[in-house]
Structure formats: C-alpha cells, structure tokens
Short mmCIF file of C-alpha atoms and ligand atoms in Angstrom, two decimals:
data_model
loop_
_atom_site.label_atom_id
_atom_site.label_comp_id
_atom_site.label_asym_id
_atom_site.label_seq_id
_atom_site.Cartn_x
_atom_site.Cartn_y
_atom_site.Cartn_z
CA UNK A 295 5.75 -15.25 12.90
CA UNK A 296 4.07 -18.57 12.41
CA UNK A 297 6.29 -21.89 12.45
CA UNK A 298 6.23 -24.13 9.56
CA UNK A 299 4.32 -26.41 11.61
CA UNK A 300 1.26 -23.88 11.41
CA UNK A 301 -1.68 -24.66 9.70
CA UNK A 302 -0.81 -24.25 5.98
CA UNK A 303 -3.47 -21.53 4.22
CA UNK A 304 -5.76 -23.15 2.21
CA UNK A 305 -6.42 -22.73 -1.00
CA UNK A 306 -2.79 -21.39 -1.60
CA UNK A 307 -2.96 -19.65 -5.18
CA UNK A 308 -2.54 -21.36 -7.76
CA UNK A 309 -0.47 -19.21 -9.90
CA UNK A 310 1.52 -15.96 -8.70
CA UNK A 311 0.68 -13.59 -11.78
CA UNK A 312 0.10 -10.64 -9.27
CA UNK A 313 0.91 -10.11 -6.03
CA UNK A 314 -2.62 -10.35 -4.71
CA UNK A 315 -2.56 -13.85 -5.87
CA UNK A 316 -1.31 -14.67 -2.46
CA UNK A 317 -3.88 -13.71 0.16
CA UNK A 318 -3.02 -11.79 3.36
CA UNK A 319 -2.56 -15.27 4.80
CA UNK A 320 -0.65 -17.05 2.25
CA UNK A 321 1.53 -13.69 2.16
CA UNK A 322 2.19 -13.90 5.98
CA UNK A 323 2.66 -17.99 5.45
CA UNK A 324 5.00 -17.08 2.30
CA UNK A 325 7.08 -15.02 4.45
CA UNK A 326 7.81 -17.63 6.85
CA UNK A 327 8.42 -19.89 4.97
CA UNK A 328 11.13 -18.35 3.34
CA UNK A 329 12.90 -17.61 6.50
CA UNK A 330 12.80 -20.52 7.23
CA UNK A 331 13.72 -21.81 3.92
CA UNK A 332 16.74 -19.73 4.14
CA UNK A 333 18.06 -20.77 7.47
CA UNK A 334 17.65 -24.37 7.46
CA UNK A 335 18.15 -25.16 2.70
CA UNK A 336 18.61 -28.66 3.37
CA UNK A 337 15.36 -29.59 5.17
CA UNK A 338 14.02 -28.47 1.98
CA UNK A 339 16.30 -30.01 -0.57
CA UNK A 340 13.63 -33.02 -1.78
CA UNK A 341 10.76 -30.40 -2.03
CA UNK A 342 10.59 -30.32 -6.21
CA UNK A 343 12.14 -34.17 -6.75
CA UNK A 344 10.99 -35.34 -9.92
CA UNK A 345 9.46 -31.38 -10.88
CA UNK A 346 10.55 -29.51 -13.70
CA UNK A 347 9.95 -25.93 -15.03
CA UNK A 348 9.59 -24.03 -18.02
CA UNK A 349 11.14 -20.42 -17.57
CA UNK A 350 10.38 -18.54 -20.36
CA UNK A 351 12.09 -14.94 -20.44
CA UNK A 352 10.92 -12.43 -23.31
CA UNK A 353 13.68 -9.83 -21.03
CA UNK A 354 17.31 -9.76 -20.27
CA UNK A 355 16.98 -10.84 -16.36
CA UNK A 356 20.32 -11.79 -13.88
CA UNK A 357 18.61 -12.27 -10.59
CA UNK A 358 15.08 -13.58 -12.00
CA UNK A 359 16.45 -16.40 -13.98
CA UNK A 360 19.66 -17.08 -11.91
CA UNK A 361 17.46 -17.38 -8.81
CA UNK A 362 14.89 -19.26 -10.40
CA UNK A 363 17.33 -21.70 -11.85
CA UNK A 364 18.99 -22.02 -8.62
CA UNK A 365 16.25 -22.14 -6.41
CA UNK A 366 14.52 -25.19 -8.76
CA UNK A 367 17.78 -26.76 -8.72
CA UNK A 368 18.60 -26.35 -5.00
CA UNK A 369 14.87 -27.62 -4.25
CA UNK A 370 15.88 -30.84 -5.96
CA UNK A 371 13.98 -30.35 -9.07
CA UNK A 372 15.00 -29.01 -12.73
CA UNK A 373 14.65 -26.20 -15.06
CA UNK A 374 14.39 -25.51 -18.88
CA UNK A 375 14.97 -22.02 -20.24
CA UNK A 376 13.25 -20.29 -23.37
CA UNK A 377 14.56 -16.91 -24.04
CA UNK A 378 12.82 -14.55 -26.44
CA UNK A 379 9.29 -13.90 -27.75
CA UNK A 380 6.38 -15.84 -26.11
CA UNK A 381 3.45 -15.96 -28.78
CA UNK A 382 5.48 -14.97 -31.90
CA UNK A 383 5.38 -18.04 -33.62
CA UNK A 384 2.24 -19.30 -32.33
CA UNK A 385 -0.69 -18.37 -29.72
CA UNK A 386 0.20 -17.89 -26.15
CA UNK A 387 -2.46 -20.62 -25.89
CA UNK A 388 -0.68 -23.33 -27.63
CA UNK A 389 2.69 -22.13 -25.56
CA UNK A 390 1.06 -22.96 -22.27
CA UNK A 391 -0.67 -26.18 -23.26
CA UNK A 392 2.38 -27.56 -24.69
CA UNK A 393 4.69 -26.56 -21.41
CA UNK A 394 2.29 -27.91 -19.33
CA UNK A 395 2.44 -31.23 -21.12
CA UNK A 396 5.95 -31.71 -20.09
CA UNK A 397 6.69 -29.43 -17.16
CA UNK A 398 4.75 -28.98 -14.10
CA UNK A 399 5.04 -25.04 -13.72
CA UNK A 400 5.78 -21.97 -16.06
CA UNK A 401 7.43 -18.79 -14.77
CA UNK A 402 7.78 -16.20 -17.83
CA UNK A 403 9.13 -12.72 -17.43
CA UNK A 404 6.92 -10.85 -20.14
CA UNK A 405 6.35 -7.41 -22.16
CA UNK A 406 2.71 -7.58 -21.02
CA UNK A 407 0.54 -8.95 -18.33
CA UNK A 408 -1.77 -9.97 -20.54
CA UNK A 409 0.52 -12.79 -21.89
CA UNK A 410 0.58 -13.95 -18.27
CA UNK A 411 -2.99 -13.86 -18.22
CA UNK A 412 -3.37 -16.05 -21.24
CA UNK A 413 -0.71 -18.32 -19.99
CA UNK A 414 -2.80 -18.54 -16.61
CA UNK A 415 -5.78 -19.18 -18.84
CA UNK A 416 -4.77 -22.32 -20.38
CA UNK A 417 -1.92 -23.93 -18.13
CA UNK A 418 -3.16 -26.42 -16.30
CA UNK A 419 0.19 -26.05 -14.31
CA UNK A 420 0.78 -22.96 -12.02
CA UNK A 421 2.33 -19.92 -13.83
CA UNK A 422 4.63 -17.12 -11.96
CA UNK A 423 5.00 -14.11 -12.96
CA UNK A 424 8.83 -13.17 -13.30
CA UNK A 425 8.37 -9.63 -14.01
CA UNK A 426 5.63 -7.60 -16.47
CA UNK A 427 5.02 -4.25 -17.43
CA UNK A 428 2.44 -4.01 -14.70
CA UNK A 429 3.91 -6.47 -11.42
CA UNK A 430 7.20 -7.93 -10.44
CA UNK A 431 5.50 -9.81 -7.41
CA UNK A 432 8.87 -12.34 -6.80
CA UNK A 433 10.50 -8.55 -6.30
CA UNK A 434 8.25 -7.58 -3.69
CA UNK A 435 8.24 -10.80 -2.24
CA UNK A 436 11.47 -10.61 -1.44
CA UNK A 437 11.95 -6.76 -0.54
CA UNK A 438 9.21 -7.76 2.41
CA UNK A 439 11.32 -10.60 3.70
CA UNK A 440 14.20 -7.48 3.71
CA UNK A 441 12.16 -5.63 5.41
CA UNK A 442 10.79 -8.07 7.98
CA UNK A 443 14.40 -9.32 8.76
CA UNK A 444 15.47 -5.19 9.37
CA UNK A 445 12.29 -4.22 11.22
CA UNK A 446 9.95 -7.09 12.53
CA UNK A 447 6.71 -6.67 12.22
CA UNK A 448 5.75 -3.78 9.85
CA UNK A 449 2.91 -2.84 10.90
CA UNK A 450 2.43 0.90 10.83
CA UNK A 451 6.65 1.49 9.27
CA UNK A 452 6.33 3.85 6.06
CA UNK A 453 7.69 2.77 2.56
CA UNK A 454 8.66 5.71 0.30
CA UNK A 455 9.05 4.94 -3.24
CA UNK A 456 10.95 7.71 -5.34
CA UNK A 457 10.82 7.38 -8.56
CA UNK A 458 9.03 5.99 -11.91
CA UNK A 459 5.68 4.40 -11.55
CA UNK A 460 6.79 1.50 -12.79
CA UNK A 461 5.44 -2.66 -12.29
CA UNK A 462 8.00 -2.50 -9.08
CA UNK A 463 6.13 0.52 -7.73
CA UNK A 464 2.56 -1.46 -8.39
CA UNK A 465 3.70 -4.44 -6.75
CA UNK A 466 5.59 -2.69 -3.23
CA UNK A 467 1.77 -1.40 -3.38
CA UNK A 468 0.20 -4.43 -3.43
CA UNK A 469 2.61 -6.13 -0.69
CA UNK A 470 4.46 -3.27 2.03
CA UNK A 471 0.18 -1.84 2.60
CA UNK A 472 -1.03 -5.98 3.44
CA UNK A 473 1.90 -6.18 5.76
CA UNK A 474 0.56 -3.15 7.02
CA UNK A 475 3.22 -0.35 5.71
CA UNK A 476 2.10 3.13 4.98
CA UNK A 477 3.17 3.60 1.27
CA UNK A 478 4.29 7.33 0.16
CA UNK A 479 5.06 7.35 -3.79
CA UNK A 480 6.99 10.31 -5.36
CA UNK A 481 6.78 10.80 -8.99
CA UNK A 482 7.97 13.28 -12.01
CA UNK A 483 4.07 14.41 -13.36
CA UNK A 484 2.92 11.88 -15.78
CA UNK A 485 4.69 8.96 -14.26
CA UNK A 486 2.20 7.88 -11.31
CA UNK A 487 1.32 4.89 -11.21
CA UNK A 488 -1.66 3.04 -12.54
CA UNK A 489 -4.97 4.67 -11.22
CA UNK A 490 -6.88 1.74 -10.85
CA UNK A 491 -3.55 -0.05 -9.05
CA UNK A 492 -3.37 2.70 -6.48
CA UNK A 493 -7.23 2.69 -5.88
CA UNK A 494 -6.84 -1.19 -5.19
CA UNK A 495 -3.64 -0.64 -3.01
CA UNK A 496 -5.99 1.76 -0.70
CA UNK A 497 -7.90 -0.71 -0.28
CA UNK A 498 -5.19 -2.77 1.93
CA UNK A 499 -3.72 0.69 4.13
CA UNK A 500 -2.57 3.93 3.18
CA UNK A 501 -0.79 4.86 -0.11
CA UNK A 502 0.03 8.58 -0.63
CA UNK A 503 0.89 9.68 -4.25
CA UNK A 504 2.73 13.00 -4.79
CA UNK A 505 5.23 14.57 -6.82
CA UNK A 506 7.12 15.84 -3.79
CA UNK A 507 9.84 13.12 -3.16
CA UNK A 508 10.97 15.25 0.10
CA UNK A 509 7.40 14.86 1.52
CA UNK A 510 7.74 11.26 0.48
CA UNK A 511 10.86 10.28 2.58
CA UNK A 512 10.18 12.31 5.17
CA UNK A 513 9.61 9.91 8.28
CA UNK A 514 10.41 6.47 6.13
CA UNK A 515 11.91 3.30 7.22
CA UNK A 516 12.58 2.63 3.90
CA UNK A 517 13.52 4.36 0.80
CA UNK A 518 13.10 2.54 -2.38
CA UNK A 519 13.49 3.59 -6.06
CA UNK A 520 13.98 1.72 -9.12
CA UNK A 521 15.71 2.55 -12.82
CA UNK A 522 13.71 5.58 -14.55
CA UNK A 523 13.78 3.85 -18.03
CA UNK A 524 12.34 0.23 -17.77
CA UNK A 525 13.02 -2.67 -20.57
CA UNK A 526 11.17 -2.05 -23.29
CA UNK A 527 11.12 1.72 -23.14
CA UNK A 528 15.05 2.43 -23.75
CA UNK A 529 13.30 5.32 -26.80
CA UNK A 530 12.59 6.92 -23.74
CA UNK A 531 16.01 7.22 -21.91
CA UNK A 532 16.97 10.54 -22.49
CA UNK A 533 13.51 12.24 -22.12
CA UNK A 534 13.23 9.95 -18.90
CA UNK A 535 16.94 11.55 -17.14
CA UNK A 536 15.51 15.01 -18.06
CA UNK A 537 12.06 14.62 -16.30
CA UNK A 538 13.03 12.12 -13.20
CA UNK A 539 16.27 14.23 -12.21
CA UNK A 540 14.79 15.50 -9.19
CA UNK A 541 13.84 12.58 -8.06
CA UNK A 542 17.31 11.25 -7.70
CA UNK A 543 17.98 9.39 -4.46
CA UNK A 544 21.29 11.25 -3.22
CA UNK A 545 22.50 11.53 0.60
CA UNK A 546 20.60 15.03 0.71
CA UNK A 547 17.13 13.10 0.29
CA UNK A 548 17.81 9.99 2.40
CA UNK A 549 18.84 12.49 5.05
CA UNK A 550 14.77 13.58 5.33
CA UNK A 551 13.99 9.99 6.00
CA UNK A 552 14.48 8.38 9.93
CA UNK A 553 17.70 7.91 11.05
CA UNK A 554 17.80 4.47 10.75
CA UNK A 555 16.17 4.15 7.54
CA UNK A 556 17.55 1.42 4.95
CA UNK A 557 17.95 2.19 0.80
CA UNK A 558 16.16 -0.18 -1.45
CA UNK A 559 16.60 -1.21 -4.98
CA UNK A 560 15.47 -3.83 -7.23
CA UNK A 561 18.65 -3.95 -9.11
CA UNK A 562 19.89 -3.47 -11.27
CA UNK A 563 21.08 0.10 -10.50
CA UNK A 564 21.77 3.11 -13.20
CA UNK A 565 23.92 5.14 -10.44
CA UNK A 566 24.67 8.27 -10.99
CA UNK A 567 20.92 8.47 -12.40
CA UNK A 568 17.90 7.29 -9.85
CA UNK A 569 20.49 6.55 -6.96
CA UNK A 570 24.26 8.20 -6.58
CA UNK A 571 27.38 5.96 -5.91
CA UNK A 572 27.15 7.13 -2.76
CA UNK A 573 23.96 5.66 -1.54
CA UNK A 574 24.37 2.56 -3.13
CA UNK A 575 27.78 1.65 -1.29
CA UNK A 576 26.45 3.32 2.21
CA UNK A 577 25.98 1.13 5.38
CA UNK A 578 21.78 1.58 4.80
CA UNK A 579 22.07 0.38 1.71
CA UNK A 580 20.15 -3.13 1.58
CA UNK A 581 20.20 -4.05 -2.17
CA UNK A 582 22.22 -6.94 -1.87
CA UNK A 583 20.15 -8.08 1.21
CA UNK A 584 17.18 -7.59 -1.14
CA UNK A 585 18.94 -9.72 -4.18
CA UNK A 586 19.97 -12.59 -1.96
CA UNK A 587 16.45 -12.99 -0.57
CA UNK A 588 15.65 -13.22 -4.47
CA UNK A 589 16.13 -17.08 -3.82
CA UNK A 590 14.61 -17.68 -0.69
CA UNK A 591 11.69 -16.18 -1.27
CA UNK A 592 11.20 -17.87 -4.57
CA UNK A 593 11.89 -21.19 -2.74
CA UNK A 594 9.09 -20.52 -0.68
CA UNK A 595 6.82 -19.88 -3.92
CA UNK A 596 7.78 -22.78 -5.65
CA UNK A 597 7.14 -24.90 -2.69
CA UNK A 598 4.03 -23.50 -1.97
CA UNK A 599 2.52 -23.69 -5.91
CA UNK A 600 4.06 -26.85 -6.70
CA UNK A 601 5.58 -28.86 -3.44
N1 CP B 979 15.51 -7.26 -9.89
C1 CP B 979 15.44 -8.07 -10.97
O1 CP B 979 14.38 -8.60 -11.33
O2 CP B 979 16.63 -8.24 -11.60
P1 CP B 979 16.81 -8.93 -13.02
O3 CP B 979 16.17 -8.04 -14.04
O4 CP B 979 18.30 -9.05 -13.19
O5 CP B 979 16.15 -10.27 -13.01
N1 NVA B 980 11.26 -1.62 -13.65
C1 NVA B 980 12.37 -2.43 -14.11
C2 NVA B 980 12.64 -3.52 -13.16
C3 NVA B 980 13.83 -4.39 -13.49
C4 NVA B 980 14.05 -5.48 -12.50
C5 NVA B 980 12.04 -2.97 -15.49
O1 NVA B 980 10.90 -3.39 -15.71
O2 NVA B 980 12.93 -2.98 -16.34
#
C-alpha cells in the first residue's frame, strides 16, 4: 500500500453519493488512509477543527450515525442530526442550500438516490451517501478495508454475495471488482440486482449473477449476505422468508467456500433467516471486524472530502 506521504489523488470527489465517486485511485488512497487512520487516531485528531456536519437520516441506522457522529467528533470537528423525512416540508433543494449555509458537509441516509442526487445538485458542500435504496458506499468502504486487513492485496480473491439484490449488493459490485475481486452473486429469481448496475460492475472485473448460491460460494474468500427484507419494504417480510430460504447462509453452504474463507455481514443480522446463529458466532465470522472499520473508514472519507 501507499504511505500517507504519497502523492494525494487529485481531484478527490467531491461528494461520495456512489461508490464510483471515488476513482480507482482515490479508492486505493481511501484505503490507506484508513489504516492508517486507524492505527495511529491521534495524528488525525485536528483534521475537521472548526467543521461541522449535517447528518440527516430518513432510516433507523446504529452503525451509520454512531460512526459518523463519532468519527466527526473524534476528527475534532462536530455534528448535527436531523432524523426523519428529507423534502417533506419543503424541496430537497432548499434542504441542501440551507445546510450548506451553516455546515460544511451533508451525509443523509435516504429512501431514494435521487434525494442524494438533488442534495448533490445544490450543496455547495460535499454530500455522503449514508445508505439508499440503490448504494451503501461507507458499507463497502469498509468491508474492503476487512478484506484487505484478512487477505492483502485482492487481486484475483472471489466475493460471493448470497442473498437479496439489495443497495449493499450494488455497492460490494462497485468496490470488491476495482480492487480486483471476482464477484459471484446468488439470488432467489426476481431479486438480481439492478441490470444496468451489474453491466457497469463488468466493466471493472468479473461479476457472475446466478440463482445457484452453491455455485456462488464455491471457491470464495469471502461470503457475504445481507437481511432479505430491507427498510422500507417490511410489506414484504413474509413473502421475502418464503422466496430467499434457500439462500440461507448455514455451515452446510460456507462449507463449499475455501477453507479459510471469512463470513460477511453488513449488520444488522436477522439470524435464523439470511445467516444461522451458528455462522454468525463462528471463528470466520468477520462482522464485527466489518462494523468497527465502520469508523475508520469514514474517517478517511471525511478527511479526504472535507480535511
Ligand atoms: N450496516 C449499517 O449500515 O448499519 P446501520 O443500519 O445500523 O447503520
Ligand atoms: N439492505 C439493508 C442494509 C442495512 C444496513 C437495508 O437497506 O435496510
């Protein structure tokens, strides 16, 4: 890996409302940065002095907004929290050109991308995307610093993804194929995800998307699922545990992957439903590893945008 001392990528984004925001480079420079974020904090504790943030969350969230909060806080700047609709009461517009009157970055967790988009559209501050129904880029920033710390480099190690479709799925995509993972996807019929996401994922390294969760794990590194019902579709719970039973991760289907192949999850976990008890709590499970790197990763987005 670079050092911090490496030349910084220029432009870096400006706002992180996909994953793709960050470039191959700034990804690799993200990465780095929040290793080295994470073992050295206090190097890095004047970074936001005198920055404050609006974090606006239209979702229930415990790692987002804890981490967020935390990380701001730990960087040496400050936070304000909104929680509940963005754009109800008035225009997404007028939201992000009154928060960027008094705060110098936005990071909303949203029922739809496009309110992200509009917020990008008329902030003149940088806006991160805390989770949508399409991307949960922070997520996937973080699973790939997981990753990197297990395996190194990650060129040619397979993700498998078991599971729903979902905005975690889209954004793994995005991220584990620029690092250089081969990503294998496993989903019920009807819950792939996003054509034109996948088509753009191919674009960065291989994606495979079946229906055959076996096929999926079968040589992985890493096997990753996520809850079958996501906020916002709770209508479709029981439907959901009908269709996505198969796709359970249990010790039978981890088995199929390599030997020394870790268990992902973005938490928070419905056990006993996409992942069993016994998964969770077993030595390859790295969901906590995953949840801590939640803040360090974030650090090294809020330095990067707003440092
Ligand atoms: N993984 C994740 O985003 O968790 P929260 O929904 O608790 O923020
Ligand atoms: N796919 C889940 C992720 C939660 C962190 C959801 O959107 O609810």
């Amino acid at each position: 890996m670079a050092t911090i001392a490496s030349a910084r990528p220029k432009p870096f984004a400006r706002n992180l409302a996909t994953d793709l925001d960050l470039n191959a480079e700034a990804l690799a420079y993200a990465l780095d940065l929040a290793s080295q974020i994470k073992r050295t904090p206090a190097r890095f504790n004047k970074a936001l002095v005198g920055r404050y943030l609006s974090l606006l969350f239209e979702k229930p969230s415990l790692r987002t907004r804890l981490t967020f909060e935390l990380a701001i806080k730990q960087l040496g700047g400050d936070a304000v929290t909104s929680i509940g609709p963005v754009g109800d009461r008035e225009p997404v517009k007028d939201v992000a050109r009154n928060l960027d009157r008094w705060t110098h970055g936005i990071v909303a967790r949203v029922f739809s991308q496009s309110t992200i988009e509009e917020l990008t559209k008329w902030s003149r501050v940088p806006v991160i995307n805390a989770l949508s129904n399409l991307y949960h880029p922070c997520q996937a920033l973080a699973d790939a610093l997981t990753l990197t710390e297990h395996f190194g480099q990650l060129e040619g190690r397979k993700l498998a993804y078991v599971g729903d479709g979902n905005n975690v799925a889209h954004s793994l995509m995005f991220t584990a194929t620029r690092l250089g993972m081969e990503v294998a996807v496993a989903t019920p019929a009807g819950y792939a995800p996003e054509a034109d996401i996948v088509a753009k994922a191919c674009e960065y390294g291989k994606v495979v998307v079946s229906e055959d969760a076996a096929a999926a794990v079968r040589g992985a590194d890493a096997v990753y699922t996520d809850v079958w019902t996501s906020m916002g579709q709770e209508s479709e719970t029981e439907e959901r545990k009908r269709v996505f039973s198969p796709f359970q991760v249990n010790e039978s289907l981890l088995a199929k992957a390599k030997p020394n192949a870790i268990f992902m999850h973005c938490l928070p976990a419905k056990r006993g439903q996409e992942v069993t008890d016994e998964v969770m709590e077993s030595p390859c499970s790295a969901v906590f590893d995953q949840a801590e790197n939640r803040l360090h990763a974030q650090k090294a987005v809020l330095v990067m945008l707003l440092g």
